[in-house]
CSV table of C-alpha atoms in Angstrom, one decimal:
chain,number,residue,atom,x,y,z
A,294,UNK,CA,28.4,-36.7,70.2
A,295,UNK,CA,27.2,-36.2,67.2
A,296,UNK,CA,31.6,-36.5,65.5
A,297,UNK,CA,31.5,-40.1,67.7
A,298,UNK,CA,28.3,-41.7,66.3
A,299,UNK,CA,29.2,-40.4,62.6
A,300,UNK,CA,32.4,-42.8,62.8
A,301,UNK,CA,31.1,-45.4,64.6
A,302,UNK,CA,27.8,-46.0,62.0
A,303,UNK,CA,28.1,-43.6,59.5
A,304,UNK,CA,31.8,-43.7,58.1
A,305,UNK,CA,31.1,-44.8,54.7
A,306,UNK,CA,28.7,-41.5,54.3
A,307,UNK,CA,29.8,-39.9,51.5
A,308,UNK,CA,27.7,-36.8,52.2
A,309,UNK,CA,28.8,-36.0,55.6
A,310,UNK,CA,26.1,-32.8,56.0
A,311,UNK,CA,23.3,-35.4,55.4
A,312,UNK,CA,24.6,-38.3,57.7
A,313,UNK,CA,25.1,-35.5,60.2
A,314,UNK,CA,21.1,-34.2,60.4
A,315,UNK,CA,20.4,-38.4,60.4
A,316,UNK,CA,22.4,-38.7,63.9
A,317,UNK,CA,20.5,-35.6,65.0
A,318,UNK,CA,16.9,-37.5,64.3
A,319,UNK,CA,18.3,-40.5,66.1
A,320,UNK,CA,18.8,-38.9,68.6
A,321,UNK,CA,15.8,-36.6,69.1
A,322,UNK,CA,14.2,-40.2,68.8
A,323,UNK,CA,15.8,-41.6,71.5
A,324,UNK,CA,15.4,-38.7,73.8
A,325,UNK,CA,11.3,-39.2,73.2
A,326,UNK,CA,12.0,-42.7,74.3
A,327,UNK,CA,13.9,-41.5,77.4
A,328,UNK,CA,17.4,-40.9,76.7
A,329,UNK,CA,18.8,-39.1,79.3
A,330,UNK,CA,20.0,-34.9,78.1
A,331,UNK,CA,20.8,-31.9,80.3
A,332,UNK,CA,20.6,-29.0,78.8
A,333,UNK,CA,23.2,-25.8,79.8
A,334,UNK,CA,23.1,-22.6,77.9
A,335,UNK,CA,21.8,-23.7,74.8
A,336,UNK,CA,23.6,-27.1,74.3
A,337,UNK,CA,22.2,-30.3,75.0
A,338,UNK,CA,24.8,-32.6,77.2
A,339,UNK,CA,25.1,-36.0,76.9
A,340,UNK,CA,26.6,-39.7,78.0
A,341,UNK,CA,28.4,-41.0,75.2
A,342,UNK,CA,28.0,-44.6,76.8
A,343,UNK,CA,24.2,-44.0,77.6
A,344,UNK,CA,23.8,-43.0,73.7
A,345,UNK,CA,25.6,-46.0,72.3
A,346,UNK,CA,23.8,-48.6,74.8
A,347,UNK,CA,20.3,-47.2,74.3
A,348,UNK,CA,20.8,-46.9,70.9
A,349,UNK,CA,21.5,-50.8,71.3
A,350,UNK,CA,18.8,-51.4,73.9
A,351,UNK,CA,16.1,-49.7,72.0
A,352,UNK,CA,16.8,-52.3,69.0
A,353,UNK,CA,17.1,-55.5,70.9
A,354,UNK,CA,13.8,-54.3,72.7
A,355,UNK,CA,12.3,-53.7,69.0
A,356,UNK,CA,11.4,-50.3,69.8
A,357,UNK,CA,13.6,-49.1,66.3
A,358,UNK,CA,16.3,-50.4,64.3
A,359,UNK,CA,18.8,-47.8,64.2
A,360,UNK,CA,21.8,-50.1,65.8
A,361,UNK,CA,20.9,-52.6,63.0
A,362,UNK,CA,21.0,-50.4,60.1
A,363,UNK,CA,23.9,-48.2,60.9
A,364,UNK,CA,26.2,-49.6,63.6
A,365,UNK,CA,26.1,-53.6,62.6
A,366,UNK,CA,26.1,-52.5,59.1
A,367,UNK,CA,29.2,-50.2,59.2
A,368,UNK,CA,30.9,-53.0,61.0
A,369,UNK,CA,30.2,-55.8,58.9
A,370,UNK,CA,31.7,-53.5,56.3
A,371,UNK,CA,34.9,-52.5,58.0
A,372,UNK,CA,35.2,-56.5,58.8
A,373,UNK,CA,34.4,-57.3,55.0
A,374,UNK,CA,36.9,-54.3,53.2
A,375,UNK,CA,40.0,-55.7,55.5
A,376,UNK,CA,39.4,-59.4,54.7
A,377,UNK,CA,39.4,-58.4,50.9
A,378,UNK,CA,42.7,-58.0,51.2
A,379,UNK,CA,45.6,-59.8,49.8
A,380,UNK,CA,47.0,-62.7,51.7
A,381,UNK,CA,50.6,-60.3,52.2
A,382,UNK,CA,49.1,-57.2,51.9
A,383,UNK,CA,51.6,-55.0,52.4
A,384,UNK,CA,50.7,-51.9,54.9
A,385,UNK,CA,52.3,-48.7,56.1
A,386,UNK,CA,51.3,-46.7,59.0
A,387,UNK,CA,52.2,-43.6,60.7
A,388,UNK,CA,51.6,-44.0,64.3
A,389,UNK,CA,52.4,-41.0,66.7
A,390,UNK,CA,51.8,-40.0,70.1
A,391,UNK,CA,51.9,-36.4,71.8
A,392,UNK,CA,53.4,-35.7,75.3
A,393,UNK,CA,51.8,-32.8,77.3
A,394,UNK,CA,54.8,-31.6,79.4
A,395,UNK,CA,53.9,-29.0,81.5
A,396,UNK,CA,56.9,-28.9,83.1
A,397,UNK,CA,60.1,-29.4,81.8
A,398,UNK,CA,62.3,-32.2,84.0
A,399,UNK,CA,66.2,-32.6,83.6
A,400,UNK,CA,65.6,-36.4,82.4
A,401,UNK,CA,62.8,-37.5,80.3
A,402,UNK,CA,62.2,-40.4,78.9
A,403,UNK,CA,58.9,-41.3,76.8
A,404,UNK,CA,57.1,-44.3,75.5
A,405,UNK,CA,54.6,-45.6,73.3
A,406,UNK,CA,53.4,-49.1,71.6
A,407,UNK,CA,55.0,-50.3,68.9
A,408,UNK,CA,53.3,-53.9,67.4
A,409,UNK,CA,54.8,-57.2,68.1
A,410,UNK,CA,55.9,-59.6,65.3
A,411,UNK,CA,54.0,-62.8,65.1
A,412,UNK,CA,52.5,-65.3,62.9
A,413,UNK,CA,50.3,-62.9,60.8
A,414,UNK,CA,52.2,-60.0,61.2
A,415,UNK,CA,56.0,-60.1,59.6
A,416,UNK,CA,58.5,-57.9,58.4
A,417,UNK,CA,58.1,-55.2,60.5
A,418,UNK,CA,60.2,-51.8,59.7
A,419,UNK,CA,60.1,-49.1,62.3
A,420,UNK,CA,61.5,-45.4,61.4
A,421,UNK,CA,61.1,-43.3,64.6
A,422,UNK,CA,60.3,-39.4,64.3
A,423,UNK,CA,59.8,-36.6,65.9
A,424,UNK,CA,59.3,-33.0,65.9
A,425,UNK,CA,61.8,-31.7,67.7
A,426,UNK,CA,64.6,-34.0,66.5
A,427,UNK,CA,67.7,-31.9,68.7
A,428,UNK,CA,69.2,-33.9,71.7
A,429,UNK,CA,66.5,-36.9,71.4
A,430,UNK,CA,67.7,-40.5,71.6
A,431,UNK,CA,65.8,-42.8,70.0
A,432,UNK,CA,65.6,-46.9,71.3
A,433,UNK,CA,63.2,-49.6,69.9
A,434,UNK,CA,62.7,-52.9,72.0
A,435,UNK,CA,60.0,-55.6,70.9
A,436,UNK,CA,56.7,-53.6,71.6
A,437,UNK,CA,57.8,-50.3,72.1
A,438,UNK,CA,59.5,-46.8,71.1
A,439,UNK,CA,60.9,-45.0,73.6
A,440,UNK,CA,62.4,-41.4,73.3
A,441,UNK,CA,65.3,-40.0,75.6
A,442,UNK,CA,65.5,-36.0,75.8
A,443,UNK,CA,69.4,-35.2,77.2
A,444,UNK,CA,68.3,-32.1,77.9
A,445,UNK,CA,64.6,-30.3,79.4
A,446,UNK,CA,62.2,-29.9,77.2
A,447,UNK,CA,58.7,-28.3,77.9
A,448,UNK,CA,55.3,-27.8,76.0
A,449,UNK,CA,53.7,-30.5,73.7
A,450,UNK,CA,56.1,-33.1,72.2
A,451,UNK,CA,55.2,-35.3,69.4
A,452,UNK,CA,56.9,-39.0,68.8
A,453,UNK,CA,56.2,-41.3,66.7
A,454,UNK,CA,57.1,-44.1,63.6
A,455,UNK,CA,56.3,-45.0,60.4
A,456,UNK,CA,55.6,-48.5,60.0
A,457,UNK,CA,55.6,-50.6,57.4
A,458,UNK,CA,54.7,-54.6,57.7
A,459,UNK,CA,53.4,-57.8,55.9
A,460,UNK,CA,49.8,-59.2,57.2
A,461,UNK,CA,50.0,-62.8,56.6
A,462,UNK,CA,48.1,-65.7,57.4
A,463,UNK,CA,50.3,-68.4,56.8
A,464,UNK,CA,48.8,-72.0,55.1
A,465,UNK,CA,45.1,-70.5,56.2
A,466,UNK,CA,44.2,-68.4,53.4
A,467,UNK,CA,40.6,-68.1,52.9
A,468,UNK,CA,40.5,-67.6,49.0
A,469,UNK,CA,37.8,-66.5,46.6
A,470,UNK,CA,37.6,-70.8,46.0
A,471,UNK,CA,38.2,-71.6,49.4
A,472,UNK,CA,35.1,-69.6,50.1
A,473,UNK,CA,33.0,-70.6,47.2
A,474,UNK,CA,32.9,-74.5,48.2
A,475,UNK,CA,32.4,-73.3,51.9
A,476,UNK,CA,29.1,-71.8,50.9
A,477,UNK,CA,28.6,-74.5,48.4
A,478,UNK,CA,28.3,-77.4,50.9
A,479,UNK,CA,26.5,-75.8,53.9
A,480,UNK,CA,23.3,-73.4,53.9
A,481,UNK,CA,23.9,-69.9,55.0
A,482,UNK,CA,22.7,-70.0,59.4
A,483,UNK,CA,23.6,-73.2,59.6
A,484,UNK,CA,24.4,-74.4,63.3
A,485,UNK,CA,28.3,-74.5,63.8
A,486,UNK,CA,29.0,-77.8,64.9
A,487,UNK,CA,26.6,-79.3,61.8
A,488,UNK,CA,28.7,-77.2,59.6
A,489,UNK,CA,32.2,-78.1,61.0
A,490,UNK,CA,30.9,-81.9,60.8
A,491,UNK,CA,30.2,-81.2,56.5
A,492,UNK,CA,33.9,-79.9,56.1
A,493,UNK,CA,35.2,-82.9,58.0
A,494,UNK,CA,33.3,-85.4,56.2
A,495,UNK,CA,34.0,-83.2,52.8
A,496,UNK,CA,37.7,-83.7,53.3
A,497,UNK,CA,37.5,-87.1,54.8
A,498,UNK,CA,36.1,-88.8,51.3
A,499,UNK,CA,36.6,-86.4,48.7
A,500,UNK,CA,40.4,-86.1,49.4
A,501,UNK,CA,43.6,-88.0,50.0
A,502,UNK,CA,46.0,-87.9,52.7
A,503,UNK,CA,49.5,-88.3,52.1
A,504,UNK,CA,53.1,-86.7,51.9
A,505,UNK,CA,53.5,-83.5,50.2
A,506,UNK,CA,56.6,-82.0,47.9
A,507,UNK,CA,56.0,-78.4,50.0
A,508,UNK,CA,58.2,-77.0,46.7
A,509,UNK,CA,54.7,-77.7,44.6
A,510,UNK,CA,52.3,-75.7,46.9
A,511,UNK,CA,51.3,-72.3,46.2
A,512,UNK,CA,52.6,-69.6,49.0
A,513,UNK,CA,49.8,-67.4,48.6
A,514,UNK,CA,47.3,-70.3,47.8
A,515,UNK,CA,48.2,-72.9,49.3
A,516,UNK,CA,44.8,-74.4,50.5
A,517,UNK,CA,43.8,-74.1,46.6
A,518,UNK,CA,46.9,-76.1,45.9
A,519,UNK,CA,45.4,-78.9,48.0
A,520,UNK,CA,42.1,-79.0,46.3
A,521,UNK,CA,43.6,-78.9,42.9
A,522,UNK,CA,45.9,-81.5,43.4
A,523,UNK,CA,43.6,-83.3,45.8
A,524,UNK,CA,46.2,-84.9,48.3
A,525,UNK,CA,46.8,-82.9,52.1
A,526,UNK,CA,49.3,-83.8,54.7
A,527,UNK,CA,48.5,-83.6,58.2
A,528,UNK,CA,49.4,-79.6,58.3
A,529,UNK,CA,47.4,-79.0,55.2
A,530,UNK,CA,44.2,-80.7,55.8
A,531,UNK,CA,44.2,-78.6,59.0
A,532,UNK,CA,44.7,-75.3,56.8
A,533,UNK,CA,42.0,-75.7,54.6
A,534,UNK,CA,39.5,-77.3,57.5
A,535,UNK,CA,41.0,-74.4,59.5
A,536,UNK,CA,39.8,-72.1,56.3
A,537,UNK,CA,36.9,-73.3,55.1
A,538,UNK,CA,35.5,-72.8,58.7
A,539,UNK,CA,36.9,-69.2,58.7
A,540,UNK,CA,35.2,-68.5,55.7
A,541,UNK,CA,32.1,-69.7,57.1
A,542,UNK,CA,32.6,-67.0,60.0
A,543,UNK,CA,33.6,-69.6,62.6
A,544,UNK,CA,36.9,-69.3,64.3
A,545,UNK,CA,39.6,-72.2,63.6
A,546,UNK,CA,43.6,-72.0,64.0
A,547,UNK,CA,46.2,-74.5,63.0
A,548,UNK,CA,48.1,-76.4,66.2
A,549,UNK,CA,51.8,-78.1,66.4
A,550,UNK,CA,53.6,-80.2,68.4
A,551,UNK,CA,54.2,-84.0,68.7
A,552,UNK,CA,52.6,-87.4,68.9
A,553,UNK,CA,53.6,-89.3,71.9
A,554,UNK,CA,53.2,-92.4,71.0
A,555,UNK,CA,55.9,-94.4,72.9
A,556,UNK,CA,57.8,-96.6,70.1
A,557,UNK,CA,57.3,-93.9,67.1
A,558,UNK,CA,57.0,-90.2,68.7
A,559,UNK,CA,56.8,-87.5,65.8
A,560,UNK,CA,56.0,-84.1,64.6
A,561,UNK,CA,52.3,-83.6,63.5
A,562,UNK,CA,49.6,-81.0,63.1
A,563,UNK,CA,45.7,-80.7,63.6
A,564,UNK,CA,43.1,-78.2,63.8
A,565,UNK,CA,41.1,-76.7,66.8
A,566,UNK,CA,37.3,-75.0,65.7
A,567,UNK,CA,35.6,-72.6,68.4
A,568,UNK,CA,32.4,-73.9,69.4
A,569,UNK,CA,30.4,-71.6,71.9
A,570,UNK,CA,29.6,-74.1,73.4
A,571,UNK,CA,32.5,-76.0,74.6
A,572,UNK,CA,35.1,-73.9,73.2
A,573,UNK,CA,38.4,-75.1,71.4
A,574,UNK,CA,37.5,-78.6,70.0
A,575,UNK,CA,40.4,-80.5,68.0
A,576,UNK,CA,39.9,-82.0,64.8
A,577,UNK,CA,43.0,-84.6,63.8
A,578,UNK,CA,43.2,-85.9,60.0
A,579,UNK,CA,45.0,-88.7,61.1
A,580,UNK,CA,41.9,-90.2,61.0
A,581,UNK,CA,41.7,-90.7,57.5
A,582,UNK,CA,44.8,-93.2,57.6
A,583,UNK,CA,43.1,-94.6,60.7
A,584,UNK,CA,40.2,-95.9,58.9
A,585,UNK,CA,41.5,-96.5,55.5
A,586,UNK,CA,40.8,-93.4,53.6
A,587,UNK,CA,37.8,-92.7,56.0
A,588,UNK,CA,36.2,-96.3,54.7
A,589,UNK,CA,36.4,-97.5,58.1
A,590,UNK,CA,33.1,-96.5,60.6
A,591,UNK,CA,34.9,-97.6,63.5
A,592,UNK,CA,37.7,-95.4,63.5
A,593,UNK,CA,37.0,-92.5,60.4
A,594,UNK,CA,35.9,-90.2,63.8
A,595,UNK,CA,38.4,-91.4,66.3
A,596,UNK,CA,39.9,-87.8,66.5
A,597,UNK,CA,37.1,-85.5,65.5
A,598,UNK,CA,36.5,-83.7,68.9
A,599,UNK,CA,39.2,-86.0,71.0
A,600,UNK,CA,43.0,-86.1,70.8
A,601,UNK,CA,45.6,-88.8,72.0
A,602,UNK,CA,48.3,-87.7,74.4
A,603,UNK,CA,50.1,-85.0,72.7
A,604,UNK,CA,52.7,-82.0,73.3
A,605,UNK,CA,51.6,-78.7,71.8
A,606,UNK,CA,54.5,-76.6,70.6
A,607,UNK,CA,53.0,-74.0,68.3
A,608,UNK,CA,49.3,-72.4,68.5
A,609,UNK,CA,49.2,-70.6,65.2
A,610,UNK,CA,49.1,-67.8,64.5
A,611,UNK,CA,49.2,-66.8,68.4
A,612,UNK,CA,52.6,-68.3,69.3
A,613,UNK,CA,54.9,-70.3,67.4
A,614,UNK,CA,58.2,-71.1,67.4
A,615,UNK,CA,59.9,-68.8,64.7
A,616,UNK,CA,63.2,-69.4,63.1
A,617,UNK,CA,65.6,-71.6,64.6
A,618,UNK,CA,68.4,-69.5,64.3
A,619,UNK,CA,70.8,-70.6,61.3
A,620,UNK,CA,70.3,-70.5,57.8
A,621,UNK,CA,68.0,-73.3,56.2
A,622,UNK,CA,69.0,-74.7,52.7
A,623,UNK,CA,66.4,-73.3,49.9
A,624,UNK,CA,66.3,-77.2,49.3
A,625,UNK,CA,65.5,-79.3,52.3
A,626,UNK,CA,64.3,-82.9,53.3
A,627,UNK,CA,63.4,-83.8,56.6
A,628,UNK,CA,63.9,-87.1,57.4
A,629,UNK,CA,62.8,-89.3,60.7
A,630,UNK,CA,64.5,-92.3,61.1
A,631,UNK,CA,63.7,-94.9,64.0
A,632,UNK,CA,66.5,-95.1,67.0
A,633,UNK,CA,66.9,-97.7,69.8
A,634,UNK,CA,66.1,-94.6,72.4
A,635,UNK,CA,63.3,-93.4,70.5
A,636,UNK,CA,62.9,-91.2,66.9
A,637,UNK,CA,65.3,-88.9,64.9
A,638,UNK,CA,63.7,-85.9,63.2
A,639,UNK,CA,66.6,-84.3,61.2
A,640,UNK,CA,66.4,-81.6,58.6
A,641,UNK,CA,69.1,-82.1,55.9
A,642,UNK,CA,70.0,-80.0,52.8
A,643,UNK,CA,69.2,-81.5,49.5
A,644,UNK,CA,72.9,-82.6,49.5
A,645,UNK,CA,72.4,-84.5,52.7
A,646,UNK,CA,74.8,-81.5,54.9
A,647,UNK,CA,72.5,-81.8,58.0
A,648,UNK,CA,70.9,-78.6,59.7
A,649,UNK,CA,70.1,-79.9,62.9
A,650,UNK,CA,68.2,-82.8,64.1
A,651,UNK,CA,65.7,-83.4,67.0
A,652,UNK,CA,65.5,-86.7,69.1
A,653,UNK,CA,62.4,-87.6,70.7
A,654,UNK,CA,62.4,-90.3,73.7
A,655,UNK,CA,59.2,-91.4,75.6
A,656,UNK,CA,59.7,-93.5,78.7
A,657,UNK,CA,56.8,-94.6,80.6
């Protein structure tokens, strides 16, 4: 008990003796407030659950503080040391599971997880291992390692892989300047929606919306390239709203798809911002060209909180729709061109050789 409360609130304890005789006080305290303990030849039994929850209960009751000053305080910490990381922080793992087989079969064949590539996880390199490396087939499908033994094996048998990966967040990179103007135009507690309303108003008149040379922007910065340079396209504004709201400790993620606007259908991007509540609410920077740089009242907030017809395609970084399967030029343009049936969206070289090309049609 006292091995699962030391890593849950008192992992960054240097001195390991002295944390330990800390949990043992907690404890004794709660037990004088009614923790439940049986005792059996000497040693004092207890619910891991019931520990953790009354530790919890006798906080939020304001009985003692113990929850407060170790557990939220160890977390905040573990949450603040992984954000601190590079934007493609590069991270290796060794991941291994053992296999109890008390009785050896003819055919054996074991699993465990492996993690899925997505938007903020990329380059994933898997070398399997084991310990008993004789007669064992190894096969890795999206998600998972799986072992085959040809022939019976019996006693405890380890698996496993090293891993190796990129974390990435894509265009939402919450920078040490990204952060600094977050705190810089809203207090500290602030109510969500209030704040969300700052960053939208913040980007609305203090920056311009436009097309963007995707060559100039900064791959680990880019959301610093857009406040330096002080010009966003619709994917860009959505990163840095998307990041300045992250940064102010309120989820945001970056959405795709296409405008269906009948005569002139295209590819676009917005933001959604979790609000508790109402949930996902979408915030559209097509607004800004809407109401003439945000000059216009009547329509400056046309999209903040609503949406036109639309089809989402991509819900970054949760699902997206990864590489299309052929090599794309180093130099690229895409071009969208008006067609009697509707819109062309092609994506040509810089020498005009075209890659492929979308066509977009709305009837109705």
């Amino acid at each position: 008990m006292i091995d699962a409360a030391h890593l849950s609130g008192w992992v960054y304890e240097s001195d390991k003796q002295r944390s330990r005789e800390q949990i043992r006080q907690v404890i004794q305290h709660c037990i004088e407030m009614g923790l439940g303990v049986r005792h059996m030849q000497g040693t004092h039994l207890f619910d891991p659950v019931e520990v953790l929850n009354f530790i919890k209960w006798i906080d939020l009751k304001e009985h003692a503080t113990f929850w407060a000053d170790q557990y939220v305080t160890t977390d905040r910490r573990l949450v603040e040391d992984l954000a601190s990381f590079e934007d493609g922080k590069a991270f290796k793992i060794d991941l291994r599971r053992t296999f109890h087989l008390h009785k050896a079969a003819n055919r054996v064949r074991l699993r465990m997880p492996l993690p899925l590539a997505s938007g903020h996880l990329t380059d994933i390199a898997i070398s399997p291992f084991t310990e008993i490396a004789e007669g064992i087939q190894f096969g890795i499908s999206p998600g998972r390692l799986e072992a085959r033994m040809a022939s019976p094996v019996a006693g405890d048998l380890t698996i496993g892989a090293t891993l190796s990966f990129t974390a990435s967040q894509g265009l939402i990179v919450v920078s040490e300047r990204v952060r600094t103007l977050a705190h810089s135009l809203v207090p500290r507690n602030q109510e969500a929606l209030k704040t969300v309303r700052v960053f939208w108003n913040y980007i609305m008149d203090e920056l311009i919306c436009g097309a963007v040379h995707y060559d100039q922007v900064s791959v680990d910065a880019p959301c610093d390239w857009v406040l330096e340079a002080g010009w966003f396209d619709c994917q860009l504004g959505a990163a840095l709203f998307s990041a300045l709201c992250r940064a102010s400790g309120i989820p945001a993620r970056l959405v795709g798809g296409n405008l269906l606007y009948r005569l002139s259908p295209t590819i676009h991007y917005w933001a959604e911002v979790w609000l508790e509540e109402q949930g996902w609410m979408p915030v559209d920077f097509l607004g800004w060209d809407l109401s003439r740089g945000g000059r216009d009242a009547e329509w400056r907030d046309r999209f903040f909180g609503s949406l036109d017809h639309r089809m989402t395609t991509q819900v970054m970084p949760l699902a997206f729709t990864g590489a299309v399967g052929l090599t794309i030029p180093k130099d690229f343009i895409v071009l969208q061109t008006a067609r009697e049936s509707g819109v062309e969206i092609a994506l040509l070289g810089a020498d005009g050789t075209r890659c492929y090309t979308d066509r977009i049609t709305i009837e109705g």
